[in-house]
C-alpha cells in the first residue's frame, strides 16, 4: 500500500512538472487579423490597416500607432493610414508626435494640428493634457510614436502606463519587421532574447515578431513585394508585421 502511494505521488509530481513546463514554454495565444497579403508599397499597407479599423476609429477617436525608427519605410505606413482616414471621411484632427521619433512628411495634410511632446515621461502630464483637451472637443487623435511604446507585449511602457493612470484603453497598432525565411530573422528588432540578456525589457516585442514570422515560413511567400500580416495579442492591441521587397541578405531590405 505504501509503495502504491509513493508511486502515485511521484506520478502526480511528474505530471504537474510537465504541465508547468508546458504552460511556461507555450507561446501566447494571438488572434489572426490579416493573413499574409501582398502590397505594392507601404502606403497601401497603411490604407488597408485604416479600413480594417474604420468603424472602431470613427467611434473611439484615439489611435496610438507605433513604428520602429528603422527601416524608414515604416513611416510611409503611417502616412498611408492618415491619407486613407481623410479619404474615408474620418480624418484625424490632431497628430501627437513623440519628440524623439523621425519626422513625417506632412506637406499634404493641411489643417492637421501637430504637437511634438515627450510621451514617455514619468507623469505623462503633456500627453494626458493633450488627449483630455482633444476628447472634450470631440477631435480625432493619432499618436505617432515607437512600437516599443505602444505594444502591450511590453508591460510598463508609455501607453500601458497612460492607460493605468487614466483608466482608458487605447486602440494600439505596433509595426515591426516580418521575416519570411529563417535566414531573415536578423531583421527582427528588437531581438528576441532571454530575460538575462534583455537589458532594455523590449524582448517580448521581439519574441512576438519572431513567433508570428515563423508561422509564415512554410508558406514560401514571394519576396518581390511588400508582405504584411497582422495579429492581435489582446483586445484593442494589434501587431503589424511587414517585409520589404528583396530583404534577406544582410544589408538589404533595411
Short mmCIF file of C-alpha atoms in Angstrom, two decimals:
data_model
loop_
_atom_site.label_atom_id
_atom_site.label_comp_id
_atom_site.label_asym_id
_atom_site.label_seq_id
_atom_site.Cartn_x
_atom_site.Cartn_y
_atom_site.Cartn_z
CA UNK A 1 0.00 0.00 0.00
CA UNK A 2 2.80 2.40 0.93
CA UNK A 3 4.65 1.69 -2.32
CA UNK A 4 1.49 2.37 -4.33
CA UNK A 5 1.02 5.75 -2.66
CA UNK A 6 4.68 6.60 -3.22
CA UNK A 7 4.46 5.71 -6.92
CA UNK A 8 1.21 7.68 -7.22
CA UNK A 9 2.78 10.80 -5.67
CA UNK A 10 5.80 10.55 -7.97
CA UNK A 11 3.48 10.23 -10.97
CA UNK A 12 1.46 13.26 -9.87
CA UNK A 13 4.62 15.30 -9.29
CA UNK A 14 5.99 14.45 -12.74
CA UNK A 15 2.65 15.23 -14.36
CA UNK A 16 2.47 18.59 -12.56
CA UNK A 17 6.03 19.35 -13.62
CA UNK A 18 5.22 18.60 -17.25
CA UNK A 19 2.12 20.80 -17.04
CA UNK A 20 4.13 23.67 -15.58
CA UNK A 21 6.80 23.32 -18.25
CA UNK A 22 4.12 23.27 -20.93
CA UNK A 23 2.46 26.43 -19.61
CA UNK A 24 5.73 28.32 -19.25
CA UNK A 25 7.02 27.30 -22.66
CA UNK A 26 3.77 27.86 -24.51
CA UNK A 27 3.63 30.83 -26.91
CA UNK A 28 0.98 33.46 -26.08
CA UNK A 29 -2.30 32.98 -27.93
CA UNK A 30 -2.97 35.57 -30.64
CA UNK A 31 -5.85 36.24 -33.00
CA UNK A 32 -5.04 36.48 -36.70
CA UNK A 33 -6.48 39.72 -38.07
CA UNK A 34 -4.90 39.86 -41.54
CA UNK A 35 -3.45 36.86 -43.36
CA UNK A 36 -0.22 37.37 -45.35
CA UNK A 37 -1.10 39.92 -48.04
CA UNK A 38 0.96 41.39 -50.88
CA UNK A 39 1.15 45.17 -51.36
CA UNK A 40 2.85 47.42 -53.91
CA UNK A 41 4.12 49.77 -51.22
CA UNK A 42 3.98 50.63 -47.52
CA UNK A 43 1.44 53.43 -48.01
CA UNK A 44 -1.03 50.84 -49.32
CA UNK A 45 -0.48 48.84 -46.14
CA UNK A 46 -1.41 51.86 -44.03
CA UNK A 47 -4.55 52.32 -46.12
CA UNK A 48 -5.55 48.68 -45.64
CA UNK A 49 -5.00 48.92 -41.88
CA UNK A 50 -7.18 52.04 -41.69
CA UNK A 51 -10.03 50.29 -43.47
CA UNK A 52 -9.66 47.31 -41.13
CA UNK A 53 -10.48 49.58 -38.17
CA UNK A 54 -12.64 52.17 -39.88
CA UNK A 55 -15.72 51.73 -37.69
CA UNK A 56 -13.69 51.45 -34.50
CA UNK A 57 -11.73 54.61 -35.25
CA UNK A 58 -14.91 56.50 -36.02
CA UNK A 59 -16.20 55.85 -32.51
CA UNK A 60 -13.07 55.65 -30.33
CA UNK A 61 -11.29 58.62 -31.96
CA UNK A 62 -7.83 57.98 -30.43
CA UNK A 63 -5.29 55.65 -32.03
CA UNK A 64 -1.68 55.05 -30.98
CA UNK A 65 0.41 53.94 -33.98
CA UNK A 66 3.91 52.76 -33.10
CA UNK A 67 6.64 52.10 -35.65
CA UNK A 68 10.35 51.32 -35.41
CA UNK A 69 12.68 54.19 -36.27
CA UNK A 70 14.24 52.00 -38.99
CA UNK A 71 13.63 50.92 -41.71
CA UNK A 72 12.32 54.35 -42.69
CA UNK A 73 9.52 52.97 -44.92
CA UNK A 74 7.54 52.16 -41.77
CA UNK A 75 6.79 55.89 -41.63
CA UNK A 76 5.10 55.62 -45.04
CA UNK A 77 2.65 53.16 -43.46
CA UNK A 78 1.62 55.88 -41.01
CA UNK A 79 1.23 58.41 -43.83
CA UNK A 80 -0.90 55.93 -45.80
CA UNK A 81 -3.01 55.46 -42.68
CA UNK A 82 -3.53 59.22 -42.33
CA UNK A 83 -4.35 59.63 -46.03
CA UNK A 84 -6.91 56.80 -46.01
CA UNK A 85 -8.58 58.28 -42.92
CA UNK A 86 -9.16 61.53 -44.80
CA UNK A 87 -10.39 59.65 -47.88
CA UNK A 88 -12.87 57.66 -45.78
CA UNK A 89 -14.23 60.85 -44.18
CA UNK A 90 -12.84 60.11 -40.72
CA UNK A 91 -9.80 62.41 -40.81
CA UNK A 92 -7.54 62.86 -37.82
CA UNK A 93 -7.66 66.39 -36.45
CA UNK A 94 -4.62 66.10 -34.18
CA UNK A 95 -1.29 64.33 -34.54
CA UNK A 96 0.70 63.84 -31.35
CA UNK A 97 4.33 63.10 -32.21
CA UNK A 98 6.77 61.52 -29.78
CA UNK A 99 9.55 64.11 -29.92
CA UNK A 100 12.31 61.52 -30.39
CA UNK A 101 10.71 59.98 -33.48
CA UNK A 102 11.86 60.79 -37.04
CA UNK A 103 9.78 63.47 -38.74
CA UNK A 104 6.88 62.65 -41.04
CA UNK A 105 6.34 64.44 -44.36
CA UNK A 106 3.05 66.14 -43.58
CA UNK A 107 3.04 68.55 -46.53
CA UNK A 108 -0.17 67.01 -47.88
CA UNK A 109 -2.15 67.33 -44.64
CA UNK A 110 -3.49 70.85 -44.32
CA UNK A 111 -5.37 71.70 -41.15
CA UNK A 112 -3.78 68.92 -39.10
CA UNK A 113 -2.78 70.10 -35.63
CA UNK A 114 0.65 68.70 -34.78
CA UNK A 115 2.10 68.58 -31.27
CA UNK A 116 5.58 67.27 -30.54
CA UNK A 117 5.82 66.09 -26.93
CA UNK A 118 7.66 63.59 -24.75
CA UNK A 119 5.19 60.74 -24.30
CA UNK A 120 7.40 58.54 -22.12
CA UNK A 121 7.83 60.79 -19.11
CA UNK A 122 7.15 59.68 -15.55
CA UNK A 123 4.00 61.75 -15.11
CA UNK A 124 2.95 61.90 -18.78
CA UNK A 125 1.31 65.22 -17.99
CA UNK A 126 1.66 66.60 -21.53
CA UNK A 127 0.12 63.51 -23.10
CA UNK A 128 -2.74 63.43 -20.62
CA UNK A 129 -3.43 67.14 -21.11
CA UNK A 130 -3.45 66.90 -24.91
CA UNK A 131 -5.71 63.86 -25.02
CA UNK A 132 -8.14 65.25 -22.47
CA UNK A 133 -8.43 68.50 -24.44
CA UNK A 134 -8.95 66.57 -27.67
CA UNK A 135 -11.64 64.36 -26.15
CA UNK A 136 -13.52 67.32 -24.68
CA UNK A 137 -13.59 68.97 -28.12
CA UNK A 138 -14.52 65.77 -29.96
CA UNK A 139 -11.40 65.77 -32.10
CA UNK A 140 -9.85 62.62 -33.54
CA UNK A 141 -6.24 61.96 -32.48
CA UNK A 142 -3.39 59.87 -33.86
CA UNK A 143 -0.39 59.30 -31.61
CA UNK A 144 2.75 58.65 -33.67
CA UNK A 145 5.40 57.03 -31.53
CA UNK A 146 7.69 53.99 -31.26
CA UNK A 147 6.47 50.38 -31.37
CA UNK A 148 8.13 49.66 -28.03
CA UNK A 149 5.93 52.41 -26.51
CA UNK A 150 2.60 51.19 -27.94
CA UNK A 151 2.58 47.39 -27.77
CA UNK A 152 1.01 45.77 -24.74
CA UNK A 153 3.51 42.94 -25.05
CA UNK A 154 5.87 45.22 -23.10
CA UNK A 155 4.50 45.95 -19.65
CA UNK A 156 5.20 49.34 -18.14
CA UNK A 157 5.80 51.21 -21.41
CA UNK A 158 4.32 54.65 -22.04
CA UNK A 159 0.92 53.57 -23.39
CA UNK A 160 0.32 50.94 -20.70
CA UNK A 161 1.25 53.48 -18.03
CA UNK A 162 -1.08 56.05 -19.58
CA UNK A 163 -3.91 53.52 -19.51
CA UNK A 164 -3.27 52.68 -15.86
CA UNK A 165 -3.13 56.36 -15.00
CA UNK A 166 -6.36 57.32 -16.76
CA UNK A 167 -8.34 54.08 -16.80
CA UNK A 168 -8.71 54.35 -20.59
CA UNK A 169 -7.87 51.64 -23.09
CA UNK A 170 -6.47 52.89 -26.38
CA UNK A 171 -6.54 51.24 -29.78
CA UNK A 172 -2.85 50.50 -30.43
CA UNK A 173 -1.14 49.36 -33.63
CA UNK A 174 2.55 48.45 -33.48
CA UNK A 175 4.53 47.68 -36.62
CA UNK A 176 7.71 45.65 -36.95
CA UNK A 177 9.70 43.62 -39.42
CA UNK A 178 8.37 40.34 -40.82
CA UNK A 179 10.88 37.60 -41.58
CA UNK A 180 9.75 35.41 -44.49
CA UNK A 181 12.57 32.89 -44.07
CA UNK A 182 14.68 31.72 -41.16
CA UNK A 183 17.74 33.45 -42.67
CA UNK A 184 15.93 36.80 -42.33
CA UNK A 185 15.50 36.62 -38.57
CA UNK A 186 18.38 39.05 -38.07
CA UNK A 187 15.94 41.74 -39.26
CA UNK A 188 13.74 41.30 -36.17
CA UNK A 189 14.26 44.34 -33.97
CA UNK A 190 14.18 44.40 -31.01
CA UNK A 191 15.71 40.92 -30.87
CA UNK A 192 14.09 38.03 -29.02
CA UNK A 193 16.41 37.42 -26.06
CA UNK A 194 16.33 35.55 -22.78
CA UNK A 195 15.47 37.58 -19.69
CA UNK A 196 19.13 37.53 -18.55
CA UNK A 197 20.25 39.30 -21.76
CA UNK A 198 17.26 41.59 -22.22
CA UNK A 199 18.71 44.74 -20.73
CA UNK A 200 16.03 47.09 -22.15
CA UNK A 201 12.95 44.98 -21.42
CA UNK A 202 11.93 45.03 -25.09
CA UNK A 203 12.40 41.34 -25.84
CA UNK A 204 8.67 40.47 -25.51
CA UNK A 205 8.01 42.54 -28.64
CA UNK A 206 10.89 40.90 -30.50
CA UNK A 207 9.66 37.45 -29.48
CA UNK A 208 6.14 38.33 -30.62
CA UNK A 209 7.51 39.37 -34.02
CA UNK A 210 9.67 36.27 -34.27
CA UNK A 211 6.88 33.87 -33.33
CA UNK A 212 4.47 35.47 -35.83
CA UNK A 213 7.13 35.36 -38.56
CA UNK A 214 7.78 31.67 -38.04
CA UNK A 215 4.14 30.92 -38.76
CA UNK A 216 4.61 32.03 -42.39
CA UNK A 217 7.88 30.26 -43.29
CA UNK A 218 6.08 27.18 -44.59
CA UNK A 219 4.03 29.33 -46.99
CA UNK A 220 7.17 30.12 -49.06
CA UNK A 221 5.88 33.60 -49.88
CA UNK A 222 7.39 35.54 -52.78
CA UNK A 223 9.88 38.21 -51.79
CA UNK A 224 9.30 40.67 -54.64
CA UNK A 225 6.66 42.91 -52.99
CA UNK A 226 5.81 44.16 -49.53
CA UNK A 227 4.11 41.48 -47.45
CA UNK A 228 2.09 42.28 -44.34
CA UNK A 229 0.31 40.25 -41.68
CA UNK A 230 -1.45 41.41 -38.55
CA UNK A 231 -2.46 39.69 -35.35
CA UNK A 232 -3.93 40.71 -32.03
CA UNK A 233 -2.17 39.62 -28.81
CA UNK A 234 -5.07 41.08 -26.80
CA UNK A 235 -8.22 43.17 -27.40
CA UNK A 236 -7.53 46.60 -28.94
CA UNK A 237 -3.82 45.74 -29.32
CA UNK A 238 -2.54 44.89 -32.81
CA UNK A 239 0.83 43.77 -34.13
CA UNK A 240 1.53 44.60 -37.79
CA UNK A 241 4.46 42.79 -39.39
CA UNK A 242 5.84 43.88 -42.76
CA UNK A 243 8.57 42.59 -45.05
CA UNK A 244 10.24 44.66 -47.77
CA UNK A 245 10.94 43.50 -51.34
CA UNK A 246 14.28 41.76 -51.69
CA UNK A 247 15.04 41.53 -48.00
CA UNK A 248 17.19 38.59 -46.97
CA UNK A 249 20.91 39.10 -47.34
CA UNK A 250 22.49 41.39 -44.75
CA UNK A 251 22.44 44.97 -45.92
CA UNK A 252 19.25 44.60 -48.00
CA UNK A 253 15.65 45.28 -47.10
CA UNK A 254 16.62 47.84 -44.47
#
